[in-house]
CSV table of C-alpha atoms in Angstrom, one decimal:
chain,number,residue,atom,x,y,z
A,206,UNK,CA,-36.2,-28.7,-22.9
A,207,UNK,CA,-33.0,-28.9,-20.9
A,208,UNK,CA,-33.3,-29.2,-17.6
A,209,UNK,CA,-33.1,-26.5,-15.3
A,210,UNK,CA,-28.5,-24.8,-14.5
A,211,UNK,CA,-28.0,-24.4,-11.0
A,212,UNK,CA,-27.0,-21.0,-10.1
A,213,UNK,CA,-23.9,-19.2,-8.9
A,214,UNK,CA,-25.0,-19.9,-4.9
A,215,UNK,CA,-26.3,-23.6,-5.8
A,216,UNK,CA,-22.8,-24.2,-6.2
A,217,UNK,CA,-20.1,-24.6,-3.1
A,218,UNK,CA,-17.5,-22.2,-2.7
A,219,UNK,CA,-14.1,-22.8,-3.7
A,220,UNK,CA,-10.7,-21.4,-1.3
A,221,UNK,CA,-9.5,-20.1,-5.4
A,222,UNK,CA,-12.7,-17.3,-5.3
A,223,UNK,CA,-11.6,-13.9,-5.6
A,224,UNK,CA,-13.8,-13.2,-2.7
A,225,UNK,CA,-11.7,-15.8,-0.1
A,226,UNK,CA,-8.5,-13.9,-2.0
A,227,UNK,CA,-9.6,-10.6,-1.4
A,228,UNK,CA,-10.9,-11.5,2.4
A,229,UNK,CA,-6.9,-13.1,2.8
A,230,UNK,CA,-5.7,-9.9,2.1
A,231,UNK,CA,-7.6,-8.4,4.7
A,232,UNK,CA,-6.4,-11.2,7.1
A,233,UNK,CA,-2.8,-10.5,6.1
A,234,UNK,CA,-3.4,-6.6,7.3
A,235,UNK,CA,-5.5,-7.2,10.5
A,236,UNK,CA,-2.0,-9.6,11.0
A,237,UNK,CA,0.4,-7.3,10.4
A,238,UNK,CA,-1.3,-4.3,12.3
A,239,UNK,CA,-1.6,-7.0,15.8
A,240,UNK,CA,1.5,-5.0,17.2
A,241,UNK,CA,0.7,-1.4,16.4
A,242,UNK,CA,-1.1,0.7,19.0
A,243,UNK,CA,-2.7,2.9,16.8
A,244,UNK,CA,-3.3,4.0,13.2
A,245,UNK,CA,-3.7,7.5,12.3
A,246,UNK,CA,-4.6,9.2,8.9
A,247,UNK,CA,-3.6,12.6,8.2
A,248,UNK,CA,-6.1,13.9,5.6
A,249,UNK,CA,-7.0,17.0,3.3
A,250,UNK,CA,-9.7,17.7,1.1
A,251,UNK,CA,-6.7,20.3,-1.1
A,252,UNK,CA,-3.5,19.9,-2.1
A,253,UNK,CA,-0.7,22.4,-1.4
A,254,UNK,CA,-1.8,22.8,2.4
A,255,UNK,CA,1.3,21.2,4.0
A,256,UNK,CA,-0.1,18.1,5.4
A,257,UNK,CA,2.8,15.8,4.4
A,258,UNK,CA,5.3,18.2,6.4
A,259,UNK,CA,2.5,18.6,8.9
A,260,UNK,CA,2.8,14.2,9.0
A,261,UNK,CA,6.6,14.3,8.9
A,262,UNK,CA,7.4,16.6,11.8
A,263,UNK,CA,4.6,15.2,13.8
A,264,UNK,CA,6.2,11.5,13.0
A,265,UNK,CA,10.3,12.9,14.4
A,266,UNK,CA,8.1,15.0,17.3
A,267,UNK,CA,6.4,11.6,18.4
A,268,UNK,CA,9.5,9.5,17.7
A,269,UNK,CA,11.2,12.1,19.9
A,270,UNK,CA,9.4,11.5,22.8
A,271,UNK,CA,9.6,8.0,23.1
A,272,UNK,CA,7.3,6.8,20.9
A,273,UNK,CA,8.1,3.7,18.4
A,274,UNK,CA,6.5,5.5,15.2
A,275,UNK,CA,5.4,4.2,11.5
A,276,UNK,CA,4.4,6.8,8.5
A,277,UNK,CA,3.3,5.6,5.4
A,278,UNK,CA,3.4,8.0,2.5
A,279,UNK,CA,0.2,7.1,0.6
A,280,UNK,CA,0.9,10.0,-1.4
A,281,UNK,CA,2.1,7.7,-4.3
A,282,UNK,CA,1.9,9.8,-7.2
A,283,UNK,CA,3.3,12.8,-4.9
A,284,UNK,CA,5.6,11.2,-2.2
A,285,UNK,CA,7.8,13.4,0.1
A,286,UNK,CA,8.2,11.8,3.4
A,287,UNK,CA,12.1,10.8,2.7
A,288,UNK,CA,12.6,14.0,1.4
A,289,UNK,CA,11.1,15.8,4.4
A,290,UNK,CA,12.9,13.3,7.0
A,291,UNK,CA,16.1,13.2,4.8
A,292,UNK,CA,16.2,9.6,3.9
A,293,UNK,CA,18.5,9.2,0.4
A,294,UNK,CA,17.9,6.8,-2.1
A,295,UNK,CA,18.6,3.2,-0.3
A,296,UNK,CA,17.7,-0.5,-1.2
A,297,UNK,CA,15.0,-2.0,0.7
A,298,UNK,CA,16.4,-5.2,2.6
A,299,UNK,CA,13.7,-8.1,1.6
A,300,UNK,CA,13.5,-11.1,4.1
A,301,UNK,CA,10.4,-13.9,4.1
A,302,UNK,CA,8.8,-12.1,6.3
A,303,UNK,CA,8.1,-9.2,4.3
A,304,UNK,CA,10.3,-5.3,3.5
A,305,UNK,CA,12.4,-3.7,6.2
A,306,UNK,CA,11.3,-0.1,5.9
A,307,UNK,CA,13.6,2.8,5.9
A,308,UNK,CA,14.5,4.4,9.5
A,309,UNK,CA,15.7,7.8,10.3
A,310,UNK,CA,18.2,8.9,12.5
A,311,UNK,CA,15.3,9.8,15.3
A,312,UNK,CA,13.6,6.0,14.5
A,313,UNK,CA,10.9,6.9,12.3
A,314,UNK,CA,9.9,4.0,10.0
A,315,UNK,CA,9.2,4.9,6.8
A,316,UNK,CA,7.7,3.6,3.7
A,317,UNK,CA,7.2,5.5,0.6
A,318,UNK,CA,6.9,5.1,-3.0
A,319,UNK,CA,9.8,7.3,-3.1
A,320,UNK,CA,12.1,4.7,-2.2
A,321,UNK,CA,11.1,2.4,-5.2
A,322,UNK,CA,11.6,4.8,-7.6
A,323,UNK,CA,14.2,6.9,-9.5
A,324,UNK,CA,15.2,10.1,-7.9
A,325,UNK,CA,12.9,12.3,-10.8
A,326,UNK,CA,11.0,10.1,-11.9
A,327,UNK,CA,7.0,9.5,-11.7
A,328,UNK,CA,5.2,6.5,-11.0
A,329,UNK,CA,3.8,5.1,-13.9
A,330,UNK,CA,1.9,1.9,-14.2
A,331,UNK,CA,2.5,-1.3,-16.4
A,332,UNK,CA,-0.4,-0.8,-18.7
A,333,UNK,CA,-1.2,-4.4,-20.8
A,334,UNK,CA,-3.9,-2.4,-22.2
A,335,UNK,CA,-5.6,0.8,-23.1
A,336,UNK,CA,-8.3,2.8,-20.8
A,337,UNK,CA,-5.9,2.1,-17.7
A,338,UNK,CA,-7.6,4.6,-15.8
A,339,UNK,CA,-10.6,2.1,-15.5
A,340,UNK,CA,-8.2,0.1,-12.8
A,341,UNK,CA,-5.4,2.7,-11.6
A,342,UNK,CA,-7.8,3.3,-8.2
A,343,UNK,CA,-7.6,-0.1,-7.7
A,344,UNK,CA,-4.1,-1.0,-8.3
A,345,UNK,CA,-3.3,2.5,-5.9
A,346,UNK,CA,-5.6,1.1,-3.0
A,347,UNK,CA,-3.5,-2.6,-3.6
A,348,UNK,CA,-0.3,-0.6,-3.1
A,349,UNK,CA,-1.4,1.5,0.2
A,350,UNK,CA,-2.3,-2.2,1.5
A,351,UNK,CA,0.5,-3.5,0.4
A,352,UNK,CA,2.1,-0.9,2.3
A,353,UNK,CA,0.4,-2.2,5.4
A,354,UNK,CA,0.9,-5.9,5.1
A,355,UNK,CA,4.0,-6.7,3.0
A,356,UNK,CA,6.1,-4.0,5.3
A,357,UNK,CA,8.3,-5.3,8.6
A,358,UNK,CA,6.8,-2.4,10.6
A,359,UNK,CA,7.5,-4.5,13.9
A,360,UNK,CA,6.2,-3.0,17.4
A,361,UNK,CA,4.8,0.1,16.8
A,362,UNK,CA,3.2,2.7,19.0
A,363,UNK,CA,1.6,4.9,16.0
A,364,UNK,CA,1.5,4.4,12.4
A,365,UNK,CA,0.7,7.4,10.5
A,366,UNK,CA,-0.6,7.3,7.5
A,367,UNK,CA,-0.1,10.5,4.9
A,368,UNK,CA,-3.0,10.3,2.5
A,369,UNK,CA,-3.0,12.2,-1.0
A,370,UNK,CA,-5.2,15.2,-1.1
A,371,UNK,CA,-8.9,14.1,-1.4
A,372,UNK,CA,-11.5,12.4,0.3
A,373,UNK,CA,-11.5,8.6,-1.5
A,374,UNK,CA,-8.4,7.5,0.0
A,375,UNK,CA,-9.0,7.7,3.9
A,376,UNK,CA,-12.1,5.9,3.0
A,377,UNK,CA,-10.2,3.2,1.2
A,378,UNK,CA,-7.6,3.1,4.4
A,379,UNK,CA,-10.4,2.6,6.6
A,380,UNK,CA,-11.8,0.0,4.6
A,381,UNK,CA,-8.3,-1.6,5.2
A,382,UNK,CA,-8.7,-0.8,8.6
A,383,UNK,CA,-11.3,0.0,10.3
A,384,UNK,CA,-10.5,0.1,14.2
A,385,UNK,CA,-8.8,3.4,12.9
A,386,UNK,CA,-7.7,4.9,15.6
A,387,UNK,CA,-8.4,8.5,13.7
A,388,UNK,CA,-7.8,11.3,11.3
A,389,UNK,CA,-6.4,14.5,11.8
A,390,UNK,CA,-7.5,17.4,9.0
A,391,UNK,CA,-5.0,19.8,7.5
A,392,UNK,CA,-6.3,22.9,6.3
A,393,UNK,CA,-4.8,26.2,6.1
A,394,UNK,CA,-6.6,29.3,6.9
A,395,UNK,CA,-8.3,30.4,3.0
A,396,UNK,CA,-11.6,30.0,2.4
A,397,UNK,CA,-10.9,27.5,-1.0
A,398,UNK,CA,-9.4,25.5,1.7
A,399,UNK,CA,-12.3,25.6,4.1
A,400,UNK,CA,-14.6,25.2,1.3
A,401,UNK,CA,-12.5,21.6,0.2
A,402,UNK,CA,-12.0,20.3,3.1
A,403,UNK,CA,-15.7,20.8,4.4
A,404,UNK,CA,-16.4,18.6,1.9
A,405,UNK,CA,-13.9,16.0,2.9
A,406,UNK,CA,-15.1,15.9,6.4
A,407,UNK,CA,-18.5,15.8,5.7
A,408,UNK,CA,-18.0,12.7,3.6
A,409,UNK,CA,-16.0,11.0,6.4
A,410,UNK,CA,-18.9,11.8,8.7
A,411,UNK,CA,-21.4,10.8,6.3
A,412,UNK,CA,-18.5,7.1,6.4
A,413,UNK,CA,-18.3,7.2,9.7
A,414,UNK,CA,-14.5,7.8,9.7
A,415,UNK,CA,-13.0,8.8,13.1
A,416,UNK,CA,-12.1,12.9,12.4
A,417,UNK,CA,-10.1,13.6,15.7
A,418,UNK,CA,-8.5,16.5,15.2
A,419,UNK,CA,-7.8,19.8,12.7
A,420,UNK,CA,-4.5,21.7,12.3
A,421,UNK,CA,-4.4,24.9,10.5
A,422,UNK,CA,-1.6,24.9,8.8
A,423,UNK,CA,0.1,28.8,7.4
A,424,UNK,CA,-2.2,30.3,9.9
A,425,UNK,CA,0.2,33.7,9.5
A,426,UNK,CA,3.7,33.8,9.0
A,427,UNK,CA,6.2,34.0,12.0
A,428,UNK,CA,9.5,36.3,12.2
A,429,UNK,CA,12.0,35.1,13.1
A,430,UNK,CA,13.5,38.1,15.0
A,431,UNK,CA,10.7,38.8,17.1
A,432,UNK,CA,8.5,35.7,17.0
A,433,UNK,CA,5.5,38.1,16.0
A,434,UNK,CA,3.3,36.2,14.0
A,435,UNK,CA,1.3,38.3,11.0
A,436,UNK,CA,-1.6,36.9,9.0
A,437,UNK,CA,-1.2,35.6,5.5
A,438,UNK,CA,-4.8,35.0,4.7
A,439,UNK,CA,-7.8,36.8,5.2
A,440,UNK,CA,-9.9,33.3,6.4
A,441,UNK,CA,-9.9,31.7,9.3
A,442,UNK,CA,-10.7,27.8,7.9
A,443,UNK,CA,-9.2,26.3,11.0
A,444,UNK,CA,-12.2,27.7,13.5
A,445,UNK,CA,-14.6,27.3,11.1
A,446,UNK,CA,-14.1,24.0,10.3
A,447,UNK,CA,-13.9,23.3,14.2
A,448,UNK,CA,-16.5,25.0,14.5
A,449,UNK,CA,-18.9,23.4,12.1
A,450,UNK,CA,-18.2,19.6,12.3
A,451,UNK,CA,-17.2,20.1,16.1
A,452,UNK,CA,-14.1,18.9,15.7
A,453,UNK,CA,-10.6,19.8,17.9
A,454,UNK,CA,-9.1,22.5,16.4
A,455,UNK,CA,-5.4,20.8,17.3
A,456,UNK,CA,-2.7,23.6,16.8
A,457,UNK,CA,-2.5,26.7,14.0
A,458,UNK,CA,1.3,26.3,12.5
A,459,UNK,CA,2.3,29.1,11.6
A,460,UNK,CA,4.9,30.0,8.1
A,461,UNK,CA,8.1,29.3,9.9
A,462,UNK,CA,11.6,29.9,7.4
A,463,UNK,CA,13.2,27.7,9.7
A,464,UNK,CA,10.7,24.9,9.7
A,465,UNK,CA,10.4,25.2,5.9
A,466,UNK,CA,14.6,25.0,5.5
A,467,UNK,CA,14.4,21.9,8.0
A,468,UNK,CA,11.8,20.4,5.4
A,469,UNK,CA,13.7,21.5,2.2
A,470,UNK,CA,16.6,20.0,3.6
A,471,UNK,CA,15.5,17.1,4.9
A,472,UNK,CA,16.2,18.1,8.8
A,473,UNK,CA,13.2,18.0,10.5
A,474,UNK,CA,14.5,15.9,13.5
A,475,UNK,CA,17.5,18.4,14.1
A,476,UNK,CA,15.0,21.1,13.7
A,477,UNK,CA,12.6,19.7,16.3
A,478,UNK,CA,15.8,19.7,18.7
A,479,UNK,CA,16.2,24.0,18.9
A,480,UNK,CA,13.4,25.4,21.1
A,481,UNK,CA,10.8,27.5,19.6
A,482,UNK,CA,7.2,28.1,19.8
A,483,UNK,CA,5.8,26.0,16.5
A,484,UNK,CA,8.3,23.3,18.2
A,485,UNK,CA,6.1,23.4,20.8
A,486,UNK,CA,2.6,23.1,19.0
A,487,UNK,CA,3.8,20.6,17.0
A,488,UNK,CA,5.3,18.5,20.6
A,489,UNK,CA,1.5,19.7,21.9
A,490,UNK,CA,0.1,17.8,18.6
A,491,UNK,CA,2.1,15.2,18.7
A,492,UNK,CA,1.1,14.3,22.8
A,493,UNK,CA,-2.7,14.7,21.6
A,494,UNK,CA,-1.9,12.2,18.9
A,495,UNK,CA,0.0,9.8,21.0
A,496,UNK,CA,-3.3,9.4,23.0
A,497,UNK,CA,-5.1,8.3,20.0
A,498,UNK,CA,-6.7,4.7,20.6
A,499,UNK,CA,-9.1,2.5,18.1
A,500,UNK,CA,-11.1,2.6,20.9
A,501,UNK,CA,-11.3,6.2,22.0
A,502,UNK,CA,-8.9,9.1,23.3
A,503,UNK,CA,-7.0,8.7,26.3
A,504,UNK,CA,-7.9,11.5,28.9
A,505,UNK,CA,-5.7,13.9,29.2
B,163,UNK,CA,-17.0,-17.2,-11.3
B,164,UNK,CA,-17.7,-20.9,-11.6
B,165,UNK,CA,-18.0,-22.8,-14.1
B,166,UNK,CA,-20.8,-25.3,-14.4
B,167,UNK,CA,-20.6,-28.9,-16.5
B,168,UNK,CA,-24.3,-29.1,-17.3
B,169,UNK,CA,-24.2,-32.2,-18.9
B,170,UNK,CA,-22.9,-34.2,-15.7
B,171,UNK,CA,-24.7,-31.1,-13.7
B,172,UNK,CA,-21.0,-31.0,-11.7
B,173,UNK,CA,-18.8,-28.0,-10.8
B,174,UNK,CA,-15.7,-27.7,-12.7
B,175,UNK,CA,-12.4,-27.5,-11.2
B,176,UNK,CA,-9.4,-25.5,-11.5
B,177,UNK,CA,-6.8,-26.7,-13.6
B,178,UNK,CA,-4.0,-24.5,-15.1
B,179,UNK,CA,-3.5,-20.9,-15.8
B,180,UNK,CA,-1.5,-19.8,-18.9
B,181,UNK,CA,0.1,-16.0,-19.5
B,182,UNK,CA,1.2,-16.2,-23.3
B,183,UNK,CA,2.6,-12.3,-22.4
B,184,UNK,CA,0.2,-10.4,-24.6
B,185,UNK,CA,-1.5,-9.1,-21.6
B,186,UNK,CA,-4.4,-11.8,-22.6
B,187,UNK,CA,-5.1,-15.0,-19.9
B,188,UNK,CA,-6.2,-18.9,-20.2
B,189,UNK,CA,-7.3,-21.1,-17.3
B,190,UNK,CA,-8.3,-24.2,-17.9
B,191,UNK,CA,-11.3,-25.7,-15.9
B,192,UNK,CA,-12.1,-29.4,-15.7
B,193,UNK,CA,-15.3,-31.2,-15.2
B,194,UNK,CA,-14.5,-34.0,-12.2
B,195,UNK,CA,-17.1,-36.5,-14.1
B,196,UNK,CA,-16.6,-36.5,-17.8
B,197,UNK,CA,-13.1,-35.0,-17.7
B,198,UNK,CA,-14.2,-32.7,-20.4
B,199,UNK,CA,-11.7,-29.5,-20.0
B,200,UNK,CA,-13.1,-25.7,-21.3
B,201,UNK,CA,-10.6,-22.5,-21.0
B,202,UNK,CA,-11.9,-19.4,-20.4
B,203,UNK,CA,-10.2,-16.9,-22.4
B,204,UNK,CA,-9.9,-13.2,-21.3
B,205,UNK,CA,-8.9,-10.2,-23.1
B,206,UNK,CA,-5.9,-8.1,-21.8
B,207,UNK,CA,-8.6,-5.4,-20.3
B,208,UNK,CA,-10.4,-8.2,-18.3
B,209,UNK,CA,-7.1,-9.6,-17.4
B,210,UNK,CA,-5.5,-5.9,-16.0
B,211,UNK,CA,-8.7,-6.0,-14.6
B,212,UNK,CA,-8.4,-9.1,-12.4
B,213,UNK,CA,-4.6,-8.4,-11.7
B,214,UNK,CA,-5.3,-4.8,-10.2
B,215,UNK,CA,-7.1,-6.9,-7.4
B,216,UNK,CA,-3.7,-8.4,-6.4
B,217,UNK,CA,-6.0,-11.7,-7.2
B,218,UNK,CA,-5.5,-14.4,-9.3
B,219,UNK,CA,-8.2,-16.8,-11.6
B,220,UNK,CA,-8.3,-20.2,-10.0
B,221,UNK,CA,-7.1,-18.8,-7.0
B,222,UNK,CA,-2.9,-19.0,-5.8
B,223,UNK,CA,-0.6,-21.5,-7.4
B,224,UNK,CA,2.8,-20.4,-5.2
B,225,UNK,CA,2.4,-18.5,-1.4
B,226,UNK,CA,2.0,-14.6,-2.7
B,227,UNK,CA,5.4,-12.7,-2.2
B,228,UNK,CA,5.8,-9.0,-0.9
B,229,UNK,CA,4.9,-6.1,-2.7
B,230,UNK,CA,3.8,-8.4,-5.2
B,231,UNK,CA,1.3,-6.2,-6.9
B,232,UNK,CA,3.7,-3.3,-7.0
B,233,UNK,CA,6.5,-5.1,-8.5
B,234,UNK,CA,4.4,-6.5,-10.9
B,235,UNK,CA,2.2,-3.0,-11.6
B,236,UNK,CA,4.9,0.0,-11.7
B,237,UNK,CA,7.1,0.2,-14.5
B,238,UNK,CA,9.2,3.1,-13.1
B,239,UNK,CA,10.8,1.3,-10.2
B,240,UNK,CA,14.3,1.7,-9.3
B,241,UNK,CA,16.3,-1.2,-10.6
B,242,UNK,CA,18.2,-1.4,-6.6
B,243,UNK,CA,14.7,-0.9,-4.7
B,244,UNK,CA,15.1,-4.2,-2.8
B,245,UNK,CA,18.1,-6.2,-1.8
B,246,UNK,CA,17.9,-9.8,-0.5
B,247,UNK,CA,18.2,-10.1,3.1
B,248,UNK,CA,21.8,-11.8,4.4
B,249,UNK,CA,19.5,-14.7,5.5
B,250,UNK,CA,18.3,-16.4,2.3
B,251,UNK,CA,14.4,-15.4,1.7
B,252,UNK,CA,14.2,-19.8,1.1
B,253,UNK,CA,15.1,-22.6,2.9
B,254,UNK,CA,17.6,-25.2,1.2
B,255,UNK,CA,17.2,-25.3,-2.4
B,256,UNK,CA,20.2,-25.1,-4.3
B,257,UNK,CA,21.0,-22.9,-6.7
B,258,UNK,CA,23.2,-24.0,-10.3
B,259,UNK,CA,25.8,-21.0,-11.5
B,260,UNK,CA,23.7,-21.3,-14.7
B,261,UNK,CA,20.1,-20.3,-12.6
B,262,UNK,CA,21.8,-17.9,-10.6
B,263,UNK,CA,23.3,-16.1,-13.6
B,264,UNK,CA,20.0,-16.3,-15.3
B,265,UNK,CA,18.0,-14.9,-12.5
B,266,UNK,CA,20.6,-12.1,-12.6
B,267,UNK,CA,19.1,-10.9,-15.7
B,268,UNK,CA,15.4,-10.3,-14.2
B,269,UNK,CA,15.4,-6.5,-13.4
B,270,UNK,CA,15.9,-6.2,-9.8
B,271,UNK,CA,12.6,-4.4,-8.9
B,272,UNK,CA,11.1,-7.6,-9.5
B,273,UNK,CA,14.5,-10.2,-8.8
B,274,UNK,CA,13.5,-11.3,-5.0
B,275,UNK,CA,9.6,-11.8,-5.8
B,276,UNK,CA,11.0,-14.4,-8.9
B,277,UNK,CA,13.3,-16.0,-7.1
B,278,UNK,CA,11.0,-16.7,-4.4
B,279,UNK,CA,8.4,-17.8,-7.0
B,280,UNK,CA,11.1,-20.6,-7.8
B,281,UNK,CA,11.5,-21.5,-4.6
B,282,UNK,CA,8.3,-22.3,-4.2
B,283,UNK,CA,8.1,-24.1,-6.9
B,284,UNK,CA,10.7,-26.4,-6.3
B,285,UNK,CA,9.9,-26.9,-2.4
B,286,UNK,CA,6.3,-28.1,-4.0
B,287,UNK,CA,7.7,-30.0,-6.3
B,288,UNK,CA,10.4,-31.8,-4.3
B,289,UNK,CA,13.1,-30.0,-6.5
B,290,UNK,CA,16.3,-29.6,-4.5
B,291,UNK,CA,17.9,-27.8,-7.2
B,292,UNK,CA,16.9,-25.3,-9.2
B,293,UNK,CA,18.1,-25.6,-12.7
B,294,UNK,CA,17.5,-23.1,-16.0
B,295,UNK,CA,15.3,-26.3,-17.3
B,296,UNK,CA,13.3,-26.2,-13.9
B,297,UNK,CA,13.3,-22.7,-14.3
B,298,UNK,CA,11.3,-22.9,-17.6
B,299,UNK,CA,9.4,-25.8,-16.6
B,300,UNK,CA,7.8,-23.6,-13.7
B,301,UNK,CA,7.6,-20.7,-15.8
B,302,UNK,CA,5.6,-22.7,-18.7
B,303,UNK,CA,3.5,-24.7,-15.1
B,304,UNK,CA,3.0,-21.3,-13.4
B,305,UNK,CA,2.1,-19.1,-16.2
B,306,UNK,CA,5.2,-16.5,-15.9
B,307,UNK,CA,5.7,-16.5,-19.3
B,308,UNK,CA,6.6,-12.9,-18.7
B,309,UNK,CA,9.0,-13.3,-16.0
């Protein structure tokens, strides 16, 4: 009879185990994110709600007041932050210390799938086999970090961070980084919407994530003649929600044709410029945000 | 994963890592006693598998470069994503006209993350000049068979 194998934890460690690998990745986020104040993740349990032009204008609103901003479209398989902020097609200038991200006019620092890819084109995955699904959350949750650690985001007062819709991302960013400083909730007034992003929130209490804030997004349209706003929806999502998880309900944005001609045209920072009164919910939003700390809110 | 020598009841060590390019792996683990070497072999799902981790088997050979998993995972990236910076990415090694016009021909989604691969390389090696031989003698040491 052969004597009896050591076991795995009878054996010392190694600096090659994919453990110590995984744990220097961590490191090389914790050291990238030493210089930013805060990190904020804008989150919705449905698609189509508006959240990335929600993130974008409240990135050139915060930018505009002062504040050295970050925003990281996570939304990899649906990025629209350059669009939205009017950043063309550009290469990204590689140093050893890691990728210069793209900077509007206004000084929003952007990173975004977008810029790695044809104009048009998807982002597909080198596959060296079948059944790639089994890994494609994995190699999307390497990407966000890589967006985190491998990006020259310098001094920074706020990062944001637009997630895809669904819940399992903001719980892979906060596994990334936990001193989050918080998450704001899109939503927009329909009951679907209330419905999907109920479910998001309660699985970011139920993970301890840090929800902040809600913004109803669409909550009526405005005219532009008489700045009368009328309802689009029957629901009213935004005060549920708020209501429910006892959460902030943060600003209701209204449909604004000048807001979405800004975003089609990538000219949300000249936008922000003209007075107007979803200019000032979204300057409101963006002065809640800036008082967003890993440790708590600032009083106001 | 480790690998245990049971005769000699000693941990093996990490040797060398080899990526033929058919999406399959090889490292090769040592036994510090008897010197008896095994390879573990994995199949291109195992190997996709490890990779989506941004890890590697047997741990890093070169420092890892930026956006390294992306570079190496998306096959839809723009070929003028990423332009050098003015300041070279690497310290002094030299460059032949026959590497540089070689390294020309790597897409340049993934250009900057090969050449500082190299340059790593030959910093380790004590290599001031990087040559198209050095080139494939790093790529044949450093498994980037499919670089």
């Amino acid at each position: 009879m052969s004597p009896k194998i050591r076991t795995y934890f009878d054996l010392p460690e190694s600096d090659s185990t994919l453990p110590d690998q995984i744990a220097a990745q961590d490191r090389r986020v914790a050291a990238r994110l030493e210089d930013v104040g805060a990190v904020v993740a804008i989150m919705s349990g449905k698609g189509g709600v508006g959240k990335s032009l929600v993130t974008a204008s409240l990135a050139a609103s915060l930018a505009r007041s002062g504040k050295r901003v970050g925003l990281i479209d996570a939304d990899l398989n649906g990025p629209s932050a350059t669009g939205l902020l009017g950043i063309p097609p550009r290469s990204l200038v590689e140093s050893g210390e890691g990728i210069e991200p793209a900077v509007t006019p206004g000084g929003v620092r952007v990173m975004s799938m977008a810029l790695l890819l044809e104009p048009d084109t998807g982002l597909a995955w080198r596959d060296s086999a079948d059944a790639g699904f089994v890994w494609r959350g994995a190699q999307e949750r390497g990407a966000l970090r890589e967006f985190i650690s491998d990006v020259c985001w310098g001094e920074l007062d706020v990062l944001l961070v637009d997630l895809p819709p669904g819940s399992q991302r903001v719980a892979e960013l906060h596994g990334l980084v936990p001193n989050l400083a918080g998450s704001l909730a899109v939503t927009i007034p329909s009951g679907a919407s209330r419905d999907a992003v109920a479910r998001s929130l309660d699985l970011a209490r139920a993970r301890d994530l840090p929800v902040r804030g809600l913004v109803e997004n669409l909550a009526g349209a405005r005219c532009d003649a008489c700045d009368r706003v009328s309802p689009l929806y029957d629901g009213e999502a935004g005060r549920e929600l708020a209501d429910q998880f006892d959460v902030p309900l943060l600003a209701q944005i209204p449909f604004d044709r000048t807001l979405a001609r800004a975003g089609d045209a990538g000219a949300l920072e000249p936008w922000l410029e003209s007075g107007g009164s979803v200019q000032d919910q979204i300057r409101a939003l963006a002065e809640t945000v800036s008082g967003w700390t890993p440790a708590g809110p600032e009083e106001a | 994963m480790k690998f245990l020598c049971v005769e000699c009841d000693r941990q093996m060590t990490f040797e060398e890592r080899e990526v033929p390019g058919d999406g399959t792996l090889a490292a090769v683990f040592r036994c510090p006693k008897c010197e008896r070497s095994m390879a573990m072999l994995t199949n291109p799902m195992e190997t996709q598998l490890v990779s989506s981790l941004g890890v590697k088997v047997g741990g890093e050979t070169v420092p890892g470069t930026s956006f390294e998993g992306i570079r190496t995972g998306v096959s839809s990236g723009r070929d003028e994503a990423f332009v050098e910076a003015a300041t070279p990415i690497q310290g002094p090694v030299r460059w032949t006209v026959d590497a540089v016009e070689r390294l020309s021909h790597v897409p340049s989604f993934v250009r900057g993350m090969v050449k500082k691969i190299y340059n790593e390389y030959a910093k380790e090696h004590g290599i001031g000049e990087i040559t198209p031989a050095i080139m494939d003698r790093a790529r044949s040491d450093l498994g980037l068979e499919d670089m």
